Each structure stands twice: as structure tokens, then as C-alpha cells.
CSV table of C-alpha atoms in Angstrom, one decimal:
chain,number,residue,atom,x,y,z
A,1,MET,CA,72.3,-52.7,-87.5
A,2,ASN,CA,75.0,-52.5,-84.3
A,3,THR,CA,74.6,-52.0,-80.8
A,4,SER,CA,75.9,-48.6,-80.9
A,5,THR,CA,73.0,-47.7,-83.3
A,6,LYS,CA,70.4,-49.3,-82.1
A,7,LEU,CA,71.4,-46.9,-78.8
A,8,LEU,CA,71.7,-43.9,-80.4
A,9,PHE,CA,68.4,-44.6,-82.5
A,10,ALA,CA,66.7,-45.3,-79.2
A,11,SER,CA,68.2,-41.9,-77.1
A,12,ALA,CA,66.9,-39.8,-80.3
A,13,PHE,CA,63.3,-41.4,-80.3
A,14,LEU,CA,63.2,-40.9,-76.3
A,15,PHE,CA,64.2,-37.5,-76.9
A,16,PHE,CA,62.3,-36.5,-79.5
A,17,GLY,CA,59.6,-38.4,-77.9
A,18,ASN,CA,59.9,-36.1,-74.5
A,19,ALA,CA,59.5,-33.2,-76.4
A,20,LEU,CA,56.4,-33.9,-78.4
A,21,LEU,CA,54.8,-35.3,-75.7
A,22,ALA,CA,56.0,-32.4,-74.0
A,23,GLN,CA,53.4,-30.4,-75.9
A,24,GLU,CA,50.2,-32.3,-74.8
A,25,MET,CA,49.3,-30.3,-71.8
A,26,SER,CA,45.5,-29.3,-70.7
A,27,PHE,CA,44.6,-25.6,-70.7
A,28,GLU,CA,44.3,-25.6,-66.7
A,29,GLU,CA,48.3,-26.9,-66.9
A,30,TYR,CA,50.1,-24.4,-68.9
A,31,ASN,CA,50.2,-21.1,-66.4
A,32,PRO,CA,53.8,-19.8,-67.0
A,33,PRO,CA,55.2,-17.4,-64.7
A,34,SER,CA,55.9,-13.8,-66.8
A,35,THR,CA,58.7,-12.3,-68.1
A,36,LEU,CA,57.6,-9.5,-68.3
A,37,LYS,CA,59.3,-6.4,-66.1
A,38,VAL,CA,57.7,-3.9,-65.1
A,39,PRO,CA,57.5,-1.7,-61.2
A,40,GLU,CA,55.2,-3.9,-59.0
A,41,HIS,CA,53.6,-2.4,-55.7
A,42,PRO,CA,51.2,-5.0,-54.4
A,43,VAL,CA,49.2,-3.9,-51.5
A,44,GLN,CA,48.2,-5.6,-48.6
A,45,ARG,CA,46.4,-3.3,-46.8
A,46,ALA,CA,43.6,-1.0,-48.0
A,47,LYS,CA,44.8,2.7,-48.3
A,48,PHE,CA,41.8,3.7,-46.8
A,49,PRO,CA,39.6,2.0,-44.3
A,50,PHE,CA,36.6,0.3,-46.4
A,51,VAL,CA,33.4,-1.6,-46.1
A,52,ASP,CA,32.9,-5.0,-47.6
A,53,ILE,CA,29.1,-4.8,-48.4
A,54,HIS,CA,28.9,-8.7,-50.0
A,55,SER,CA,30.1,-11.3,-47.3
A,56,HIS,CA,29.0,-14.4,-46.1
A,57,GLN,CA,29.8,-15.8,-42.4
A,58,GLY,CA,28.4,-18.4,-40.8
A,59,GLY,CA,29.3,-20.3,-37.1
A,60,ILE,CA,29.8,-16.7,-35.3
A,61,ASN,CA,30.6,-16.9,-31.9
A,62,GLU,CA,33.9,-15.1,-30.0
A,63,GLU,CA,36.4,-17.0,-31.5
A,64,ARG,CA,35.6,-16.8,-35.2
A,65,ILE,CA,34.6,-12.6,-34.1
A,66,ASP,CA,38.0,-12.3,-33.1
A,67,GLN,CA,39.7,-14.5,-35.9
A,68,LEU,CA,38.1,-12.0,-38.4
A,69,VAL,CA,38.5,-8.7,-36.6
A,70,GLY,CA,42.5,-9.4,-36.2
A,71,GLU,CA,41.8,-10.1,-40.3
A,72,MET,CA,39.8,-7.0,-40.8
A,73,ASP,CA,42.6,-4.9,-38.7
A,74,GLU,CA,45.8,-6.2,-41.2
A,75,LEU,CA,43.2,-5.2,-44.3
A,76,ASN,CA,42.0,-1.9,-43.2
A,77,MET,CA,38.4,-3.1,-43.6
A,78,GLY,CA,35.9,-1.2,-40.9
A,79,VAL,CA,33.0,-2.9,-41.5
A,80,LEU,CA,32.3,-6.3,-42.2
A,81,VAL,CA,28.4,-6.9,-43.6
A,82,ASN,CA,27.2,-10.5,-43.3
A,83,LEU,CA,24.4,-10.8,-45.7
A,84,SER,CA,23.9,-14.0,-44.5
A,85,GLY,CA,21.9,-13.5,-41.8
A,86,ARG,CA,19.1,-15.8,-41.7
A,87,GLY,CA,21.6,-18.6,-43.4
A,88,PHE,CA,21.3,-20.4,-46.3
A,89,GLY,CA,17.3,-20.7,-46.4
A,90,ARG,CA,17.6,-23.9,-44.3
A,91,GLY,CA,15.1,-24.4,-41.4
A,92,ASN,CA,11.8,-22.6,-40.4
A,93,SER,CA,11.2,-19.4,-39.9
A,94,ASN,CA,11.6,-19.2,-36.3
A,95,SER,CA,14.9,-21.2,-36.3
A,96,GLN,CA,16.3,-18.2,-38.7
A,97,GLN,CA,15.1,-15.7,-36.8
A,98,ASP,CA,16.8,-16.8,-33.3
A,99,TYR,CA,19.6,-17.4,-35.8
A,100,ILE,CA,19.7,-13.6,-37.0
A,101,LYS,CA,19.5,-12.5,-33.2
A,102,ASP,CA,21.9,-14.2,-31.7
A,103,MET,CA,24.5,-13.6,-34.3
A,104,ILE,CA,23.7,-9.7,-33.9
A,105,LYS,CA,23.9,-10.0,-30.2
A,106,GLU,CA,27.7,-11.7,-30.6
A,107,PHE,CA,28.1,-8.9,-32.5
A,108,ASN,CA,27.6,-6.9,-31.1
A,109,THR,CA,28.6,-7.8,-27.6
A,110,HIS,CA,32.4,-9.0,-29.1
A,111,ALA,CA,32.7,-6.4,-31.9
A,112,PRO,CA,30.6,-3.4,-31.7
A,113,GLY,CA,30.5,-1.2,-34.7
A,114,ARG,CA,32.9,-3.6,-36.9
A,115,PHE,CA,29.6,-5.9,-38.1
A,116,MET,CA,26.2,-5.3,-39.9
A,117,VAL,CA,23.5,-7.7,-40.4
A,118,PHE,CA,21.2,-8.5,-43.6
A,119,THR,CA,18.6,-10.4,-43.2
A,120,ASN,CA,17.0,-12.5,-45.8
A,121,LEU,CA,13.9,-14.3,-47.0
A,122,ASN,CA,11.9,-17.7,-46.7
A,123,PHE,CA,10.5,-19.1,-49.2
A,124,ALA,CA,8.8,-21.9,-47.9
A,125,GLY,CA,5.5,-22.2,-48.5
A,126,PHE,CA,5.8,-19.6,-51.4
A,127,GLY,CA,2.3,-19.0,-53.4
A,128,ASP,CA,0.4,-19.6,-50.0
A,129,GLU,CA,-2.3,-16.4,-49.7
A,130,ASN,CA,-0.3,-15.6,-46.4
A,131,TRP,CA,2.9,-16.0,-47.3
A,132,THR,CA,3.6,-12.5,-48.2
A,133,ARG,CA,2.2,-11.3,-45.3
A,134,ILE,CA,4.3,-13.2,-43.0
A,135,ALA,CA,7.3,-12.3,-45.4
A,136,VAL,CA,6.7,-8.2,-44.8
A,137,LYS,CA,6.0,-9.4,-41.2
A,138,GLU,CA,9.2,-11.3,-40.4
A,139,LEU,CA,11.2,-8.6,-42.7
A,140,GLU,CA,10.1,-5.5,-39.8
A,141,GLU,CA,11.1,-8.2,-37.1
A,142,ASP,CA,14.3,-8.5,-38.1
A,143,VAL,CA,14.7,-5.1,-39.0
A,144,ALA,CA,13.9,-4.1,-35.5
A,145,ALA,CA,15.7,-6.6,-34.1
A,146,GLY,CA,19.2,-4.9,-35.5
A,147,ALA,CA,19.4,-6.0,-39.5
A,148,SER,CA,20.6,-3.5,-41.7
A,149,GLY,CA,19.5,-4.9,-45.1
A,150,LEU,CA,17.8,-7.8,-46.8
A,151,LYS,CA,19.6,-10.0,-48.8
A,152,ILE,CA,18.3,-11.8,-52.2
A,153,TYR,CA,20.0,-14.9,-53.0
A,154,LYS,CA,20.5,-16.3,-56.5
A,155,SER,CA,18.1,-19.1,-56.0
A,156,LEU,CA,15.0,-16.3,-56.6
A,157,GLY,CA,15.0,-16.7,-60.3
A,158,LEU,CA,16.3,-19.9,-60.6
A,159,ASN,CA,15.7,-22.8,-57.9
A,160,VAL,CA,13.5,-21.3,-55.9
A,161,ASN,CA,9.9,-22.9,-56.4
A,162,ASP,CA,6.0,-22.3,-55.1
A,163,VAL,CA,4.0,-24.7,-53.8
A,164,ASN,CA,2.8,-26.0,-57.0
A,165,GLY,CA,6.3,-26.7,-58.3
A,166,ASN,CA,6.5,-23.7,-60.8
A,167,ARG,CA,9.5,-21.5,-61.0
A,168,VAL,CA,9.0,-18.2,-59.1
A,169,PRO,CA,10.0,-15.3,-61.3
A,170,VAL,CA,12.3,-12.5,-59.4
A,171,ASP,CA,9.1,-9.4,-60.3
A,172,HIS,CA,6.8,-12.7,-59.1
A,173,PRO,CA,3.9,-9.4,-58.0
A,174,ASP,CA,4.0,-11.7,-53.9
A,175,LEU,CA,7.6,-10.0,-53.7
A,176,ASP,CA,6.4,-6.5,-54.5
A,177,ALA,CA,4.7,-5.7,-51.1
A,178,VAL,CA,8.9,-7.0,-49.9
A,179,TRP,CA,10.2,-4.3,-51.9
A,180,ALA,CA,7.8,-1.6,-50.7
A,181,LYS,CA,8.5,-2.3,-47.3
A,182,ALA,CA,12.1,-2.3,-47.7
A,183,GLY,CA,11.8,1.3,-48.8
A,184,GLU,CA,9.5,2.1,-46.1
A,185,LEU,CA,11.8,1.1,-43.2
A,186,GLY,CA,14.7,2.8,-45.2
A,187,ILE,CA,16.7,-0.3,-45.8
A,188,PRO,CA,18.5,-1.2,-48.8
A,189,VAL,CA,18.1,-4.5,-50.7
A,190,ILE,CA,21.3,-6.4,-52.2
A,191,ILE,CA,20.0,-8.9,-54.8
A,192,HIS,CA,21.5,-11.1,-56.9
A,193,SER,CA,20.1,-12.5,-60.2
A,194,ALA,CA,21.3,-15.0,-62.2
A,195,ASP,CA,25.2,-16.3,-63.3
A,196,PRO,CA,27.0,-14.9,-66.0
A,197,ALA,CA,25.8,-14.7,-69.1
A,198,GLN,CA,28.8,-17.4,-70.3
A,199,PHE,CA,27.0,-20.4,-68.5
A,200,TRP,CA,24.0,-20.0,-70.7
A,201,GLN,CA,26.2,-20.1,-73.4
A,202,GLU,CA,27.9,-23.6,-75.3
A,203,MET,CA,30.3,-25.2,-73.7
A,204,ASP,CA,33.2,-24.7,-76.6
A,205,ALA,CA,35.9,-22.6,-77.6
A,206,ASN,CA,34.1,-19.6,-77.9
A,207,ASN,CA,32.8,-19.4,-74.4
A,208,GLU,CA,35.1,-17.1,-71.9
A,209,ARG,CA,34.1,-19.2,-69.1
A,210,TRP,CA,34.6,-22.6,-70.5
A,211,LEU,CA,37.5,-23.2,-67.8
A,212,GLU,CA,35.0,-22.8,-65.3
A,213,LEU,CA,32.4,-24.9,-66.6
A,214,LYS,CA,34.9,-27.6,-66.8
A,215,THR,CA,35.8,-27.2,-63.5
A,216,HIS,CA,32.3,-26.8,-62.1
A,217,PRO,CA,30.2,-28.3,-64.8
A,218,ASN,CA,26.8,-27.9,-62.1
A,219,ARG,CA,27.3,-24.3,-63.2
A,220,ALA,CA,26.1,-24.9,-66.7
A,221,ARG,CA,22.9,-23.5,-67.6
A,222,GLY,CA,20.4,-23.4,-70.6
A,223,ASP,CA,16.9,-21.4,-71.7
A,224,ASP,CA,15.0,-23.9,-69.7
A,225,ASN,CA,17.1,-24.2,-66.9
A,226,PRO,CA,15.4,-22.9,-65.5
A,227,ALA,CA,15.0,-19.8,-67.9
A,228,PRO,CA,16.7,-17.7,-70.2
A,229,PHE,CA,19.6,-15.9,-68.9
A,230,GLU,CA,17.8,-12.6,-70.6
A,231,GLN,CA,14.7,-13.1,-69.0
A,232,ILE,CA,16.2,-13.8,-65.4
A,233,MET,CA,17.5,-10.6,-65.7
A,234,ALA,CA,14.9,-8.7,-67.5
A,235,GLU,CA,13.0,-9.7,-64.2
A,236,GLN,CA,15.1,-8.2,-62.1
A,237,HIS,CA,15.3,-4.6,-63.8
A,238,HIS,CA,11.4,-5.1,-64.2
A,239,VAL,CA,11.4,-4.5,-60.0
A,240,PHE,CA,14.0,-1.8,-60.1
A,241,GLU,CA,11.9,-0.2,-62.0
A,242,LYS,CA,8.3,-0.8,-60.4
A,243,HIS,CA,10.1,0.5,-56.6
A,244,PRO,CA,11.6,3.7,-57.5
A,245,GLY,CA,11.3,4.5,-53.8
A,246,THR,CA,13.5,1.2,-52.5
A,247,THR,CA,17.4,1.0,-52.8
A,248,PHE,CA,19.1,-1.4,-54.4
A,249,ILE,CA,22.4,-2.7,-55.1
A,250,ASN,CA,22.8,-4.8,-57.9
A,251,ALA,CA,25.3,-7.7,-56.6
A,252,HIS,CA,28.2,-8.5,-59.1
A,253,MET,CA,27.4,-5.4,-60.9
A,254,GLY,CA,24.3,-7.1,-62.3
A,255,TRP,CA,26.4,-9.5,-64.6
A,256,MET,CA,27.4,-6.6,-66.7
A,257,ALA,CA,31.3,-5.3,-65.9
A,258,ASN,CA,32.2,-6.6,-68.9
A,259,ASP,CA,29.7,-4.2,-70.8
A,260,LEU,CA,30.3,-1.1,-69.2
A,261,ASP,CA,28.5,0.8,-71.8
A,262,ALA,CA,25.5,-1.1,-70.3
A,263,ALA,CA,26.2,-0.7,-66.7
A,264,SER,CA,26.1,2.8,-67.4
A,265,ALA,CA,22.6,2.8,-69.2
A,266,HIS,CA,21.4,1.0,-66.5
A,267,LEU,CA,22.2,3.2,-63.5
A,268,GLU,CA,20.8,5.9,-65.5
A,269,LYS,CA,17.7,4.2,-66.2
A,270,TYR,CA,17.6,3.4,-62.5
A,271,PRO,CA,18.1,6.1,-60.2
A,272,ASN,CA,17.1,3.4,-57.4
A,273,VAL,CA,20.2,0.9,-58.5
A,274,ASN,CA,23.9,1.0,-57.2
A,275,PHE,CA,26.4,-1.5,-58.3
A,276,GLY,CA,28.5,-3.8,-56.0
A,277,ILE,CA,31.3,-5.0,-57.2
A,278,GLY,CA,32.6,-8.7,-55.3
A,279,ALA,CA,33.7,-11.3,-57.9
A,280,VAL,CA,33.5,-9.0,-60.5
A,281,ILE,CA,37.4,-7.5,-60.3
A,282,ALA,CA,38.9,-9.5,-63.1
A,283,GLU,CA,36.6,-7.7,-65.4
A,284,PHE,CA,38.1,-4.1,-64.5
A,285,GLY,CA,41.4,-4.9,-64.1
A,286,ARG,CA,41.2,-6.3,-67.8
A,287,GLN,CA,40.0,-2.6,-69.1
A,288,PRO,CA,41.9,-0.2,-66.3
A,289,ARG,CA,41.2,2.9,-69.0
A,290,ARG,CA,37.4,2.5,-69.9
A,291,ALA,CA,36.9,1.4,-65.7
A,292,LYS,CA,38.6,4.2,-64.5
A,293,GLU,CA,36.4,6.3,-66.4
A,294,PHE,CA,33.5,4.9,-65.3
A,295,PHE,CA,34.6,4.5,-61.7
A,296,GLU,CA,34.9,8.4,-62.0
A,297,LYS,CA,31.5,9.1,-63.7
A,298,TYR,CA,29.4,7.0,-61.2
A,299,GLN,CA,31.6,7.2,-58.5
A,300,ASP,CA,28.5,7.3,-56.3
A,301,ARG,CA,26.7,4.7,-57.1
A,302,VAL,CA,29.4,1.5,-56.5
A,303,LEU,CA,30.4,-0.4,-53.5
A,304,PHE,CA,33.0,-2.4,-52.4
A,305,GLY,CA,32.7,-5.8,-51.7
A,306,LYS,CA,34.6,-9.3,-52.1
A,307,ASP,CA,32.3,-12.1,-52.0
A,308,ALA,CA,34.1,-15.5,-51.0
A,309,TYR,CA,36.0,-14.1,-47.7
A,310,ASN,CA,39.9,-15.5,-48.3
A,311,LYS,CA,42.1,-12.6,-46.5
A,312,GLU,CA,44.7,-12.8,-49.2
A,313,GLU,CA,42.3,-12.1,-52.2
A,314,TYR,CA,41.8,-9.0,-51.1
A,315,TYR,CA,45.0,-7.8,-51.6
A,316,THR,CA,44.2,-8.6,-55.9
A,317,TYR,CA,41.2,-5.9,-55.4
A,318,PHE,CA,43.1,-3.0,-53.8
A,319,ARG,CA,45.9,-3.4,-56.5
A,320,VAL,CA,43.5,-3.3,-59.4
A,321,LEU,CA,41.8,-0.3,-57.8
A,322,GLU,CA,44.6,1.5,-56.2
A,323,THR,CA,47.9,1.2,-58.3
A,324,ASP,CA,48.8,1.9,-61.8
A,325,ASP,CA,50.5,-1.3,-61.9
A,326,GLU,CA,50.7,-3.1,-64.8
A,327,TYR,CA,50.1,-7.1,-65.9
A,328,PHE,CA,50.0,-9.2,-63.0
A,329,PRO,CA,48.2,-12.3,-61.8
A,330,TYR,CA,44.9,-12.9,-60.9
A,331,TYR,CA,43.8,-15.2,-58.1
A,332,LYS,CA,41.6,-17.4,-59.7
A,333,LYS,CA,42.4,-18.8,-63.5
A,334,TYR,CA,39.3,-20.1,-64.2
A,335,HIS,CA,37.8,-17.0,-63.2
A,336,ALA,CA,40.3,-14.8,-65.3
A,337,PHE,CA,42.9,-16.5,-67.4
A,338,TRP,CA,43.8,-13.3,-68.3
A,339,ALA,CA,46.3,-10.9,-66.4
A,340,MET,CA,45.0,-7.3,-64.4
A,341,TYR,CA,46.2,-4.3,-64.8
A,342,GLY,CA,45.7,-0.9,-61.7
A,343,LEU,CA,43.2,1.5,-62.3
A,344,GLY,CA,44.7,4.0,-60.0
A,345,LEU,CA,41.4,5.2,-58.6
A,346,SER,CA,41.9,9.0,-57.1
A,347,ASP,CA,41.2,9.5,-52.9
A,348,GLU,CA,38.0,10.9,-53.4
A,349,VAL,CA,36.9,7.7,-55.8
A,350,LEU,CA,38.4,5.7,-53.3
A,351,LYS,CA,36.8,7.0,-50.3
A,352,LYS,CA,33.3,6.6,-52.1
A,353,LEU,CA,33.6,3.3,-53.2
A,354,TYR,CA,35.5,2.0,-50.3
A,355,TYR,CA,33.2,3.7,-47.3
A,356,LYS,CA,31.5,6.7,-48.0
A,357,ASN,CA,28.5,5.1,-50.4
A,358,ALA,CA,28.1,2.5,-47.9
A,359,LEU,CA,27.6,4.9,-45.0
A,360,ARG,CA,24.8,7.0,-47.0
A,361,ILE,CA,23.4,3.8,-47.6
A,362,VAL,CA,23.2,1.5,-44.9
A,363,PRO,CA,20.9,2.8,-41.9
A,364,GLY,CA,23.0,2.6,-38.4
A,365,MET,CA,26.4,2.3,-39.9
A,366,ASP,CA,29.2,3.6,-37.3
A,367,LYS,CA,31.1,6.5,-38.5
A,368,SER,CA,33.1,6.8,-36.4
A,369,VAL,CA,35.5,3.7,-37.8
A,370,PHE,CA,35.7,5.8,-41.1
A,371,PRO,CA,38.1,9.4,-41.4
A,372,ASP,CA,35.8,11.8,-42.6
């Protein structure tokens, strides 16, 4: 074989070899921009002032408040509800109560009317004979200090243990007095239970959350870690049933945004329950006709929320809810590797979702921030 022939073979090998190698890529890497040409209406400011019922903020001081207010004004956010009133359960009750009082004072001093704060429970010592009495007393004190609701983190049902090391179920009897007291005080309870059901399923090619489990392996669960998904959710629903006089906001649509028939049945069964849409907008964006029908039918039972705070990510929420746009990208591939479609909700439905339902449910909210 002469030199020219060798060079020809070498070139051919490199060409075809690179072409074959180009076919080998991970699922994460394959993310081609769409070539579809359709009308686009990006939205960076909500059509109406809105309440974010589901946010988590820490490090609150004048500088942080000024930054938040500036971004809220850009987004047309009227009120932000900080669900982390006591932080994330760290410290003793005295320090937690000082924390929430200081936070409320900072908000009211530097941006009156723009922020609401929900308190949280301290589960330290759960199972002790005095725990319930103290929890109810502290809830009353926090509300007297300005807290407007109670937020229950997903840790209840997953990793909150009692003094004997046993998992505390969401419907534990020692919590009944807390739910009842919230109803008596007229404050809502926003509760997050479990995680998406797919976290309990096999991590294989049939799992729609495969990429999320690959990038966040600590999110994988099992029937003994710490209990089956269905059991945890049944415990939550039992709480709703036992306390019809308390208003609940089921965070993340109770993980039913991908099954709106189940979500509808849930609202029909529990008239004291509302849905927060935080972190599930991608589910609506892939079923725009069915989702629009759901929002129209249950327009009095849904509240806008975002959860993780990121100004640019609100844009996708606005676009899904307000426009009729087709096939536009979501901002987090491991949550949704599919494209979004707009629901084109009516002004009447948008107003209820954005602020009217929150004004009705959360006591003490400044109505002057909103148009009517």
C-alpha cells in the first residue's frame, strides 16, 4: 500500500470514526434548539399584580428587601409570601421565634404590605407529653406577632422522627390540636407532603424522572425509605378529612398536576383544600387544553406560587398561563425534557389565580396592592 492510499484510508477512518463518535452522547447533552417557526410572545411581567404564595427567603435585611422589591416590581409581583418564617427548623424555639419576629419587623419597616410570613413547627422533642401544648402555644404567639399562616415542610412524613426514633406520620394524633388551632385562628396551612411518585419507582428507561434521579441521586426513594408514596399521601388526605374547619393549601398540586382527573376528584372530596401550583408548571404546559379546562372549573381553588426563587424562571410561568404560544422551552431540563404550550387563561381566571384567591385565604393581606 503506497503512502497516498494509506493517507486516504486514514482520512476515511477519521471521518467515519468521528461521525460515529458524534452519535454517542448522553441524554443530558442532546438538547437541540427547535427549528419550529411559530408566533412567540415571551412574557417578563405578569398581566396583573400577583401573590407568590410559595417562596423561601432568608438573610432578610434592608439590602435584601430592596433587592427583592426591585425584582418584584419588574415582575409585577404585589406580595411575596415567605414560608420560611422560622428558617428551616434549626435552633431552639426561642431563637426561632426571635428569628420570625425580627423578619416580620424588617419587612414591615422597609416594605410594608409587600411581604407576608408563615411560621413553621419545631418538631424537636415530638412524642413528649408536652409537645402538642407547646406547639399550639407557639403557633398562637407567632400569629400574634404577625405570622399569617403555617407552612409544613415535606420533612413531616419523610424524616421527622419522634423521641423514640420512629417516623412521624403526617396524620399523627399529636398534630390534631395544631391543625384545629390554625382553623380557629383563621390562618391557612400550606403543606408539602412526599415528593413526585416517580422518586419511588425504578430508575430505568420507563421512569419519567430518570434524569432528575441521575443528577440528584439523593432524591431516590423506596417503600422503606421511609414509607410508600401512597401511604404518605393518604396520611395527608386523612388530615384534610379530619379537619374540615381548617383551610389547607396543598403545595405542588399534591403531585397530581400530571393527573388532573385525580386532582379534580381531590378538590371535590375536600372542600377545605386549595392547590398551590409551585414547581409543577411544566405539567400544565404539556396538556394545555385539559389544564385550561381544569383552571376554568376550579378557578376559586388555585393559587399562584413559584417555590425556588429565580426572577427569570417566572417568565415561563407567565407565558404558560397567559399566552397561546406553542412549543417553547422549559428552563430546567431535568424537570421537563418536553416543550411548553400556553393555556391562554382568561382575565377572570388569571385574576383569581394571581391574587384574588390569596386575598380571600390569607388574612391581613394589603388589598390596595391589587386592582380590584
